[in-house]
PDB file of C-alpha atoms in Angstrom:
ATOM      1  CA  MET A 965     128.965  32.496  73.240  1.00 93.00           C
ATOM      2  CA  ALA A 966     131.736  30.082  74.246  1.00 93.00           C
ATOM      3  CA  PRO A 967     131.562  27.243  75.053  1.00 94.00           C
ATOM      4  CA  THR A 968     128.264  26.879  73.159  1.00 94.00           C
ATOM      5  CA  TYR A 969     129.743  28.390  70.000  1.00 93.00           C
ATOM      6  CA  GLU A 970     133.418  28.996  69.357  1.00 89.00           C
ATOM      7  CA  SER A 971     134.985  31.745  67.261  1.00 86.00           C
ATOM      8  CA  GLY A 972     134.816  30.912  63.545  1.00 88.00           C
ATOM      9  CA  GLU A 973     132.152  28.231  63.978  1.00 91.00           C
ATOM     10  CA  ALA A 974     129.276  28.211  61.478  1.00 92.00           C
ATOM     11  CA  VAL A 975     125.834  28.614  63.047  1.00 93.00           C
ATOM     12  CA  TRP A 976     122.559  27.505  61.474  1.00 95.00           C
ATOM     13  CA  VAL A 977     119.708  29.951  62.035  1.00 96.00           C
ATOM     14  CA  ASN A 978     116.027  29.056  61.747  1.00 96.00           C
ATOM     15  CA  LYS A 979     114.227  32.207  60.548  1.00 96.00           C
ATOM     16  CA  LEU A 980     110.885  30.449  60.085  1.00 96.00           C
ATOM     17  CA  LEU A 981     110.453  29.258  63.678  1.00 96.00           C
ATOM     18  CA  MET A 982     109.615  32.712  65.050  1.00 96.00           C
ATOM     19  CA  GLY A 983     108.617  34.095  61.642  1.00 97.00           C
ATOM     20  CA  ALA A 984     110.868  35.494  58.930  1.00 96.00           C
ATOM     21  CA  ARG A 985     111.550  39.224  58.941  1.00 96.00           C
ATOM     22  CA  ILE A 986     110.514  40.868  55.654  1.00 97.00           C
ATOM     23  CA  TYR A 987     112.029  44.239  54.749  1.00 97.00           C
ATOM     24  CA  THR A 988     109.742  46.962  53.405  1.00 97.00           C
ATOM     25  CA  ASP A 989     112.624  49.345  52.677  1.00 96.00           C
ATOM     26  CA  PHE A 990     116.009  48.290  51.324  1.00 95.00           C
ATOM     27  CA  ASP A 991     117.794  51.557  52.072  1.00 93.00           C
ATOM     28  CA  PHE A 992     120.179  50.029  54.587  1.00 93.00           C
ATOM     29  CA  SER A 993     122.050  53.286  55.023  1.00 93.00           C
ATOM     30  CA  SER A 994     119.113  54.332  57.218  1.00 92.00           C
ATOM     31  CA  SER A 995     119.255  53.834  60.988  1.00 94.00           C
ATOM     32  CA  GLU A 996     115.572  52.839  60.987  1.00 94.00           C
ATOM     33  CA  LEU A 997     114.547  49.226  60.447  1.00 96.00           C
ATOM     34  CA  LYS A 998     111.469  49.072  58.226  1.00 96.00           C
ATOM     35  CA  ALA A 999     110.142  45.521  58.189  1.00 97.00           C
ATOM     36  CA  PHE A1000     107.399  43.208  59.349  1.00 97.00           C
ATOM     37  CA  ARG A1001     107.451  39.638  60.589  1.00 97.00           C
ATOM     38  CA  MET A1002     105.710  36.702  58.944  1.00 97.00           C
ATOM     39  CA  PRO A1003     103.689  34.348  61.162  1.00 97.00           C
ATOM     40  CA  GLY A1004     105.918  31.833  62.926  1.00 97.00           C
ATOM     41  CA  PHE A1005     105.477  28.488  64.665  1.00 97.00           C
ATOM     42  CA  ARG A1006     106.246  29.758  68.173  1.00 97.00           C
ATOM     43  CA  LYS A1007     107.478  32.725  70.156  1.00 96.00           C
ATOM     44  CA  PRO A1008     111.115  32.947  71.289  1.00 97.00           C
ATOM     45  CA  LYS A1009     111.505  31.704  74.862  1.00 97.00           C
ATOM     46  CA  THR A1010     113.965  31.867  77.715  1.00 97.00           C
ATOM     47  CA  GLY A1011     116.978  29.705  76.906  1.00 97.00           C
ATOM     48  CA  ASP A1012     116.796  30.141  73.126  1.00 97.00           C
ATOM     49  CA  VAL A1013     119.977  31.318  71.445  1.00 98.00           C
ATOM     50  CA  VAL A1014     119.066  33.984  68.898  1.00 98.00           C
ATOM     51  CA  ILE A1015     120.855  35.911  66.189  1.00 97.00           C
ATOM     52  CA  PHE A1016     119.982  39.597  66.263  1.00 98.00           C
ATOM     53  CA  ASN A1017     121.024  43.036  65.112  1.00 97.00           C
ATOM     54  CA  TYR A1018     123.101  44.781  67.764  1.00 97.00           C
ATOM     55  CA  PRO A1019     120.750  47.478  69.108  1.00 97.00           C
ATOM     56  CA  HIS A1020     123.347  50.263  69.287  1.00 95.00           C
ATOM     57  CA  GLY A1021     124.631  49.749  65.781  1.00 91.00           C
ATOM     58  CA  ARG A1022     125.449  53.410  65.168  1.00 91.00           C
ATOM     59  CA  ASP A1023     125.627  54.973  68.630  1.00 87.00           C
ATOM     60  CA  ASN A1024     126.804  53.964  72.103  1.00 82.00           C
ATOM     61  CA  TYR A1025     123.362  54.408  73.662  1.00 87.00           C
ATOM     62  CA  LYS A1026     120.676  55.119  71.060  1.00 95.00           C
ATOM     63  CA  ILE A1027     118.757  52.147  69.652  1.00 97.00           C
ATOM     64  CA  GLU A1028     119.472  52.217  65.924  1.00 96.00           C
ATOM     65  CA  PHE A1029     119.512  49.593  63.183  1.00 96.00           C
ATOM     66  CA  ARG A1030     122.626  48.535  61.299  1.00 95.00           C
ATOM     67  CA  ILE A1031     122.495  45.790  58.697  1.00 95.00           C
ATOM     68  CA  ASN A1032     124.930  42.873  59.062  1.00 92.00           C
ATOM     69  CA  TYR A1033     126.017  43.986  62.550  1.00 94.00           C
ATOM     70  CA  VAL A1034     124.791  40.839  64.268  1.00 95.00           C
ATOM     71  CA  TYR A1035     125.336  39.061  67.577  1.00 96.00           C
ATOM     72  CA  ALA A1036     124.428  35.670  69.026  1.00 97.00           C
ATOM     73  CA  LYS A1037     123.158  35.594  72.633  1.00 98.00           C
ATOM     74  CA  ARG A1038     120.792  33.579  74.824  1.00 98.00           C
ATOM     75  CA  ILE A1039     117.381  34.939  75.870  1.00 98.00           C
ATOM     76  CA  LEU A1040     117.078  35.555  79.597  1.00 98.00           C
ATOM     77  CA  GLY A1041     114.044  37.834  79.529  1.00 98.00           C
ATOM     78  CA  CYS A1042     111.099  37.806  77.124  1.00 98.00           C
ATOM     79  CA  PRO A1043     108.546  40.652  76.913  1.00 98.00           C
ATOM     80  CA  GLY A1044     106.985  41.255  80.329  1.00 98.00           C
ATOM     81  CA  ASP A1045     109.401  38.980  82.238  1.00 98.00           C
ATOM     82  CA  VAL A1046     111.077  40.072  85.459  1.00 98.00           C
ATOM     83  CA  ILE A1047     114.757  39.176  85.376  1.00 98.00           C
ATOM     84  CA  GLY A1048     117.945  39.955  87.226  1.00 98.00           C
ATOM     85  CA  ILE A1049     121.361  38.830  88.413  1.00 98.00           C
ATOM     86  CA  LYS A1050     122.114  37.812  91.996  1.00 97.00           C
ATOM     87  CA  ASP A1051     125.705  37.152  93.043  1.00 97.00           C
ATOM     88  CA  GLY A1052     126.610  36.682  89.370  1.00 97.00           C
ATOM     89  CA  ILE A1053     123.835  34.131  88.723  1.00 97.00           C
ATOM     90  CA  CYS A1054     121.164  35.053  86.153  1.00 97.00           C
ATOM     91  CA  TYR A1055     117.532  34.484  87.086  1.00 97.00           C
ATOM     92  CA  LYS A1056     114.006  34.985  85.770  1.00 98.00           C
ATOM     93  CA  GLU A1057     111.047  35.074  88.122  1.00 97.00           C
ATOM     94  CA  GLY A1058     108.976  31.904  87.661  1.00 96.00           C
ATOM     95  CA  PHE A1059     111.721  30.098  85.703  1.00 95.00           C
ATOM     96  CA  ASP A1060     113.012  26.998  87.505  1.00 91.00           C
ATOM     97  CA  GLY A1061     115.382  25.713  84.841  1.00 88.00           C
ATOM     98  CA  THR A1062     119.113  26.289  84.497  1.00 89.00           C
ATOM     99  CA  PHE A1063     119.937  29.310  82.407  1.00 96.00           C
ATOM    100  CA  GLY A1064     123.070  29.345  80.256  1.00 95.00           C
ATOM    101  CA  VAL A1065     126.323  27.913  81.614  1.00 96.00           C
ATOM    102  CA  LYS A1066     126.010  27.889  85.410  1.00 96.00           C
ATOM    103  CA  GLU A1067     129.685  27.101  85.957  1.00 97.00           C
ATOM    104  CA  ILE A1068     130.801  30.295  84.198  1.00 98.00           C
ATOM    105  CA  GLN A1069     128.254  32.361  86.118  1.00 97.00           C
ATOM    106  CA  GLU A1070     129.609  30.850  89.347  1.00 97.00           C
ATOM    107  CA  ALA A1071     133.127  31.706  88.179  1.00 98.00           C
ATOM    108  CA  LEU A1072     132.019  35.315  87.707  1.00 97.00           C
ATOM    109  CA  SER A1073     130.503  35.308  91.195  1.00 97.00           C
ATOM    110  CA  ASN A1074     133.847  34.159  92.611  1.00 97.00           C
ATOM    111  CA  THR A1075     135.963  36.616  90.606  1.00 97.00           C
ATOM    112  CA  PRO A1076     136.931  39.747  92.565  1.00 96.00           C
ATOM    113  CA  GLU A1077     136.271  43.033  90.812  1.00 94.00           C
ATOM    114  CA  SER A1078     140.012  43.734  90.805  1.00 93.00           C
ATOM    115  CA  GLN A1079     140.502  40.675  88.573  1.00 95.00           C
ATOM    116  CA  LEU A1080     137.680  41.343  86.109  1.00 94.00           C
ATOM    117  CA  GLY A1081     139.785  43.499  83.808  1.00 93.00           C
ATOM    118  CA  TYR A1082     136.805  45.760  83.123  1.00 95.00           C
ATOM    119  CA  SER A1083     134.251  47.835  84.998  1.00 95.00           C
ATOM    120  CA  LYS A1084     131.662  45.882  86.953  1.00 97.00           C
ATOM    121  CA  SER A1085     128.973  48.483  86.103  1.00 97.00           C
ATOM    122  CA  ALA A1086     125.945  47.099  84.243  1.00 98.00           C
ATOM    123  CA  PHE A1087     122.870  48.496  82.491  1.00 98.00           C
ATOM    124  CA  PRO A1088     121.702  51.215  82.890  1.00 98.00           C
ATOM    125  CA  LEU A1089     125.354  52.097  83.581  1.00 96.00           C
ATOM    126  CA  THR A1090     124.692  54.850  86.111  1.00 96.00           C
ATOM    127  CA  ASP A1091     125.982  55.230  89.656  1.00 96.00           C
ATOM    128  CA  GLU A1092     122.508  56.407  90.624  1.00 97.00           C
ATOM    129  CA  VAL A1093     121.105  52.910  90.060  1.00 98.00           C
ATOM    130  CA  GLY A1094     124.318  51.075  90.875  1.00 98.00           C
ATOM    131  CA  TRP A1095     123.637  47.770  89.117  1.00 98.00           C
ATOM    132  CA  THR A1096     126.614  45.551  88.336  1.00 98.00           C
ATOM    133  CA  VAL A1097     127.462  42.322  86.526  1.00 98.00           C
ATOM    134  CA  TYR A1098     127.223  40.706  89.970  1.00 98.00           C
ATOM    135  CA  ASP A1099     123.878  42.170  91.014  1.00 98.00           C
ATOM    136  CA  THR A1100     121.210  43.621  88.703  1.00 98.00           C
ATOM    137  CA  GLY A1101     117.486  44.080  89.034  1.00 98.00           C
ATOM    138  CA  PRO A1102     114.809  43.050  89.482  1.00 98.00           C
ATOM    139  CA  LEU A1103     114.098  44.433  86.011  1.00 98.00           C
ATOM    140  CA  ARG A1104     110.899  44.056  83.980  1.00 98.00           C
ATOM    141  CA  VAL A1105     111.425  43.640  80.241  1.00 98.00           C
ATOM    142  CA  PRO A1106     109.172  45.977  78.206  1.00 98.00           C
ATOM    143  CA  ALA A1107     106.187  44.357  76.478  1.00 98.00           C
ATOM    144  CA  LYS A1108     103.747  45.809  73.969  1.00 98.00           C
ATOM    145  CA  GLY A1109     100.869  47.416  75.863  1.00 98.00           C
ATOM    146  CA  MET A1110     102.641  47.252  79.226  1.00 98.00           C
ATOM    147  CA  SER A1111     102.452  50.501  81.218  1.00 98.00           C
ATOM    148  CA  VAL A1112     104.978  51.685  83.789  1.00 98.00           C
ATOM    149  CA  PRO A1113     104.791  54.651  86.166  1.00 98.00           C
ATOM    150  CA  MET A1114     107.362  57.245  85.237  1.00 98.00           C
ATOM    151  CA  THR A1115     109.336  57.248  88.433  1.00 98.00           C
ATOM    152  CA  ARG A1116     112.930  58.411  88.406  1.00 98.00           C
ATOM    153  CA  LEU A1117     114.117  54.772  88.273  1.00 98.00           C
ATOM    154  CA  ASN A1118     111.820  53.842  85.388  1.00 98.00           C
ATOM    155  CA  TYR A1119     112.866  56.976  83.518  1.00 98.00           C
ATOM    156  CA  ILE A1120     116.489  55.848  83.731  1.00 98.00           C
ATOM    157  CA  LEU A1121     115.698  52.234  82.793  1.00 98.00           C
ATOM    158  CA  TYR A1122     113.372  52.898  79.862  1.00 98.00           C
ATOM    159  CA  ARG A1123     114.351  56.302  78.445  1.00 98.00           C
ATOM    160  CA  HIS A1124     116.204  54.858  75.446  1.00 97.00           C
ATOM    161  CA  VAL A1125     113.258  52.589  74.626  1.00 98.00           C
ATOM    162  CA  ILE A1126     110.942  55.607  74.817  1.00 98.00           C
ATOM    163  CA  GLU A1127     113.306  57.533  72.554  1.00 97.00           C
ATOM    164  CA  TYR A1128     113.294  54.615  70.089  1.00 97.00           C
ATOM    165  CA  GLU A1129     109.495  54.436  70.033  1.00 97.00           C
ATOM    166  CA  THR A1130     108.703  58.156  69.993  1.00 97.00           C
ATOM    167  CA  GLY A1131     111.722  59.562  68.172  1.00 95.00           C
ATOM    168  CA  GLU A1132     112.513  61.902  71.054  1.00 96.00           C
ATOM    169  CA  MET A1133     114.473  61.397  74.253  1.00 97.00           C
ATOM    170  CA  PRO A1134     112.286  62.065  77.318  1.00 98.00           C
ATOM    171  CA  LEU A1135     113.519  64.547  79.888  1.00 98.00           C
ATOM    172  CA  TRP A1136     113.504  64.578  83.672  1.00 98.00           C
ATOM    173  CA  GLU A1137     112.972  67.992  85.179  1.00 97.00           C
ATOM    174  CA  ASN A1138     111.879  69.094  88.650  1.00 95.00           C
ATOM    175  CA  GLY A1139     111.043  65.569  89.709  1.00 96.00           C
ATOM    176  CA  GLN A1140     108.870  64.790  86.690  1.00 97.00           C
ATOM    177  CA  CYS A1141     109.202  63.069  83.311  1.00 98.00           C
ATOM    178  CA  PHE A1142     108.445  64.980  80.115  1.00 98.00           C
ATOM    179  CA  SER A1143     107.909  63.499  76.669  1.00 95.00           C
ATOM    180  CA  ALA A1144     107.489  65.740  73.615  1.00 91.00           C
ATOM    181  CA  GLY A1145     107.343  68.673  75.995  1.00 92.00           C
ATOM    182  CA  LYS A1146     104.417  67.278  77.986  1.00 94.00           C
ATOM    183  CA  PRO A1147     104.528  65.792  81.513  1.00 97.00           C
ATOM    184  CA  ILE A1148     103.752  62.075  81.659  1.00 97.00           C
ATOM    185  CA  THR A1149     103.034  59.950  84.718  1.00 97.00           C
ATOM    186  CA  TYR A1150     102.829  56.609  82.854  1.00 98.00           C
ATOM    187  CA  TYR A1151     104.249  55.248  79.628  1.00 98.00           C
ATOM    188  CA  SER A1152     102.763  52.375  77.580  1.00 98.00           C
ATOM    189  CA  PHE A1153     105.217  50.508  75.375  1.00 98.00           C
ATOM    190  CA  LEU A1154     104.470  50.131  71.677  1.00 98.00           C
ATOM    191  CA  GLN A1155     106.673  47.106  70.981  1.00 98.00           C
ATOM    192  CA  ASP A1156     108.087  43.943  72.548  1.00 98.00           C
ATOM    193  CA  TYR A1157     111.690  43.672  73.742  1.00 98.00           C
ATOM    194  CA  PHE A1158     114.158  41.030  74.939  1.00 98.00           C
ATOM    195  CA  TYR A1159     117.037  40.865  77.421  1.00 98.00           C
ATOM    196  CA  LEU A1160     119.927  38.736  76.122  1.00 98.00           C
ATOM    197  CA  ILE A1161     122.975  37.253  77.865  1.00 98.00           C
ATOM    198  CA  GLY A1162     126.075  35.553  76.480  1.00 97.00           C
ATOM    199  CA  ASP A1163     127.032  32.132  77.830  1.00 97.00           C
ATOM    200  CA  ASN A1164     130.560  33.304  78.613  1.00 97.00           C
ATOM    201  CA  VAL A1165     129.461  35.927  81.133  1.00 97.00           C
ATOM    202  CA  LEU A1166     133.081  36.613  82.050  1.00 96.00           C
ATOM    203  CA  ASN A1167     133.641  38.040  78.570  1.00 94.00           C
ATOM    204  CA  SER A1168     130.391  38.925  76.818  1.00 96.00           C
ATOM    205  CA  LYS A1169     128.988  42.189  75.499  1.00 95.00           C
ATOM    206  CA  ASP A1170     125.275  41.674  76.045  1.00 97.00           C
ATOM    207  CA  SER A1171     122.172  43.237  77.602  1.00 98.00           C
ATOM    208  CA  ARG A1172     124.116  43.772  80.823  1.00 98.00           C
ATOM    209  CA  TYR A1173     125.685  46.646  78.883  1.00 97.00           C
ATOM    210  CA  PHE A1174     123.410  47.555  75.962  1.00 97.00           C
ATOM    211  CA  GLY A1175     120.037  46.888  77.573  1.00 98.00           C
ATOM    212  CA  PHE A1176     116.894  45.907  75.682  1.00 98.00           C
ATOM    213  CA  VAL A1177     116.678  44.551  72.130  1.00 98.00           C
ATOM    214  CA  PRO A1178     113.534  45.281  70.050  1.00 98.00           C
ATOM    215  CA  GLU A1179     111.673  42.164  68.927  1.00 98.00           C
ATOM    216  CA  LEU A1180     112.015  43.133  65.283  1.00 98.00           C
ATOM    217  CA  TYR A1181     115.813  43.154  65.669  1.00 98.00           C
ATOM    218  CA  LEU A1182     115.747  39.388  66.235  1.00 98.00           C
ATOM    219  CA  ILE A1183     116.687  37.562  63.033  1.00 97.00           C
ATOM    220  CA  GLY A1184     116.141  33.953  64.030  1.00 97.00           C
ATOM    221  CA  ILE A1185     116.711  31.136  66.515  1.00 98.00           C
ATOM    222  CA  THR A1186     119.794  28.932  66.229  1.00 95.00           C
ATOM    223  CA  LYS A1187     119.497  25.197  65.815  1.00 80.00           C
TER     224      LYS A1187
END
């Protein structure tokens, strides 16, 4: 999160602002987070820096909980938002403010792929979609109750969220999506999610690589 936060710097986290997370099961060897959230004073919003549990705490792709494996990133997309990256610059539809550190995003835009030092591929990390750290989206962040048609693209974008919510990875066969062995043409999300970006986009492991973060994985908002 440089230059906002530097390595080794202490960060104060307000857990009451969005509502404290209360555990209902203290078996932290489990990959399932069992908790509920107390009422808060406001919802997290674009631009907030939040502390959260890394969503792939036990696996490279599967959304699973791991206690004390926490990151700090800035919210680009809240539930239902349409977000993306254009020429290295992060955007959210309907958001006119400056997101994150514009100068570092511009530096990324001006950095040739040969000088990145890593692959330019971004979530969902497939050649079929072809999104990169330079150009991603438009992408709608899942929101509770939101329904999406199960096109091939939406299957690729949301399959790990569907696996997290249903306990089973959906399949794509013969041009159709199947969940729990049954064909589905639409999927309605059961929870809210966020899309998070580090301020140092030249060197940040964030939603550009790991995708969506469940709302319950958010611990609090930094001061």
